[in-house]
Amino acid sequence: MFRKLSLSILSLGLLLGLWLMQSTAYSYPSSDDEGDMPPAYTYIGSDVPDVPAPDEQPAAAVPATTAYTVSQGDTLFKIARNFDVSVDDLIAANPMANPNRLAIGQSLTIPLVGSSVQLADGQSKIIKKVLNTTLTAYTAGVESTGKTASHPMYGITYSGLKAKEGRTIAVDPNIIPLGSTVFIEGIGLRKAEDIGSAIRGTRIDVFMNDLGQAREFGVKKNVKVYLLDRDNA
């Protein structure tokens, strides 16, 4: 009986010793910082102070401007309406002795805040005239020009250049001189290179390669078109 009790106590002691050895077999590497956790490990807890993000100052908005050359019949009200700006903003951008008297050829600075003019190339453009136009589309095909692909003048514009989608438009040269560059609202920059028997007044035909796309384009009314100065187009 005493021998069995001794063996039980001995076995219990051995098991306890083995358990203590296993519990200390692995540990984090020691640190030189007075026993703190080494840099290889990160502690995330509720006592870590929040580091405030640096204050971000929004960039100051710089109003965009463009230049406009006064034409015959222009008034400040008409110019302001064409560019979707207020008369007060127009006067503030152009200090003048008598706002009611404009001279033909006078250059005005147009503040474009809230205006729809977007000249993507970033260059300064001088605008000579603002037109309210009707847009249609045409192709080089027989449906638009009466010429087939075998015709020697197929695809050749009135100005002698080959029509190109993304560049060529047909205009009334009495309103928009041939060779002029215009900015069409919602479309972009185009060049007046062609004319047409049905293109009269402020109607403009936009050249396209595909007949289906030209038909889908349809008729777009009341589209603003900005005639650019030749020296700055």
PDB file of N, CA and C in Angstrom, residues 8-9 23 46 67 76 90 97 110 122 128 145 151 156 167 189 198 205:
ATOM      1  N   SER A   8       2.459   6.681  -6.993  1.00  0.00           N
ATOM      2  CA  SER A   8       1.463   7.659  -7.462  1.00  0.00           C
ATOM      3  C   SER A   8       1.972   9.074  -7.288  1.00  0.00           C
ATOM      4  N   ILE A   9       2.603   9.337  -6.103  1.00  0.00           N
ATOM      5  CA  ILE A   9       3.149  10.678  -5.851  1.00  0.00           C
ATOM      6  C   ILE A   9       4.266  10.995  -6.817  1.00  0.00           C
ATOM      7  N   SER A  23       5.338  24.605 -20.841  1.00  0.00           N
ATOM      8  CA  SER A  23       4.793  25.970 -20.765  1.00  0.00           C
ATOM      9  C   SER A  23       5.854  27.035 -20.926  1.00  0.00           C
ATOM     10  N   SER A  46      -6.593  49.347 -26.448  1.00  0.00           N
ATOM     11  CA  SER A  46      -7.419  50.536 -26.278  1.00  0.00           C
ATOM     12  C   SER A  46      -6.646  51.706 -25.707  1.00  0.00           C
ATOM     13  N   ALA A  67     -11.322  85.572 -73.086  1.00  0.00           N
ATOM     14  CA  ALA A  67     -11.420  86.916 -73.668  1.00  0.00           C
ATOM     15  C   ALA A  67     -12.477  86.931 -74.762  1.00  0.00           C
ATOM     16  N   LEU A  76     -23.665  94.723 -72.821  1.00  0.00           N
ATOM     17  CA  LEU A  76     -23.227  93.925 -71.684  1.00  0.00           C
ATOM     18  C   LEU A  76     -24.261  92.859 -71.329  1.00  0.00           C
ATOM     19  N   LEU A  90     -19.630  90.618 -64.932  1.00  0.00           N
ATOM     20  CA  LEU A  90     -18.963  91.084 -66.144  1.00  0.00           C
ATOM     21  C   LEU A  90     -18.362  92.477 -65.932  1.00  0.00           C
ATOM     22  N   ALA A  97     -15.195 103.117 -67.572  1.00  0.00           N
ATOM     23  CA  ALA A  97     -15.794 104.395 -67.186  1.00  0.00           C
ATOM     24  C   ALA A  97     -17.303 104.384 -67.407  1.00  0.00           C
ATOM     25  N   ILE A 110     -14.082  87.569 -69.708  1.00  0.00           N
ATOM     26  CA  ILE A 110     -15.318  86.889 -69.329  1.00  0.00           C
ATOM     27  C   ILE A 110     -15.023  85.910 -68.191  1.00  0.00           C
ATOM     28  N   GLY A 122      -6.580  74.042 -72.471  1.00  0.00           N
ATOM     29  CA  GLY A 122      -6.010  74.916 -71.450  1.00  0.00           C
ATOM     30  C   GLY A 122      -5.440  76.216 -71.977  1.00  0.00           C
ATOM     31  N   LYS A 128     -14.864  85.721 -80.548  1.00  0.00           N
ATOM     32  CA  LYS A 128     -15.338  86.854 -81.337  1.00  0.00           C
ATOM     33  C   LYS A 128     -16.853  86.957 -81.327  1.00  0.00           C
ATOM     34  N   THR A 145     -24.176  64.344-100.007  1.00  0.00           N
ATOM     35  CA  THR A 145     -23.477  65.178-100.998  1.00  0.00           C
ATOM     36  C   THR A 145     -23.868  64.884-102.441  1.00  0.00           C
ATOM     37  N   HIS A 151     -16.618  59.044-107.356  1.00  0.00           N
ATOM     38  CA  HIS A 151     -16.537  60.434-107.823  1.00  0.00           C
ATOM     39  C   HIS A 151     -15.174  61.025-107.431  1.00  0.00           C
ATOM     40  N   ILE A 156     -14.264  65.423-100.518  1.00  0.00           N
ATOM     41  CA  ILE A 156     -13.504  66.675-100.557  1.00  0.00           C
ATOM     42  C   ILE A 156     -14.441  67.831-100.230  1.00  0.00           C
ATOM     43  N   ARG A 167     -13.238  67.085 -86.923  1.00  0.00           N
ATOM     44  CA  ARG A 167     -12.658  68.380 -87.314  1.00  0.00           C
ATOM     45  C   ARG A 167     -13.607  69.182 -88.203  1.00  0.00           C
ATOM     46  N   LEU A 189     -14.017  71.519 -80.220  1.00  0.00           N
ATOM     47  CA  LEU A 189     -13.484  72.368 -81.287  1.00  0.00           C
ATOM     48  C   LEU A 189     -13.728  71.742 -82.654  1.00  0.00           C
ATOM     49  N   ALA A 198     -28.332  73.397 -97.924  1.00  0.00           N
ATOM     50  CA  ALA A 198     -29.336  73.542 -96.865  1.00  0.00           C
ATOM     51  C   ALA A 198     -28.780  74.236 -95.625  1.00  0.00           C
ATOM     52  N   ASP A 205     -23.643  71.854 -90.006  1.00  0.00           N
ATOM     53  CA  ASP A 205     -23.620  70.416 -90.294  1.00  0.00           C
ATOM     54  C   ASP A 205     -22.298  69.834 -89.783  1.00  0.00           C
TER      55      ASP A 205
END
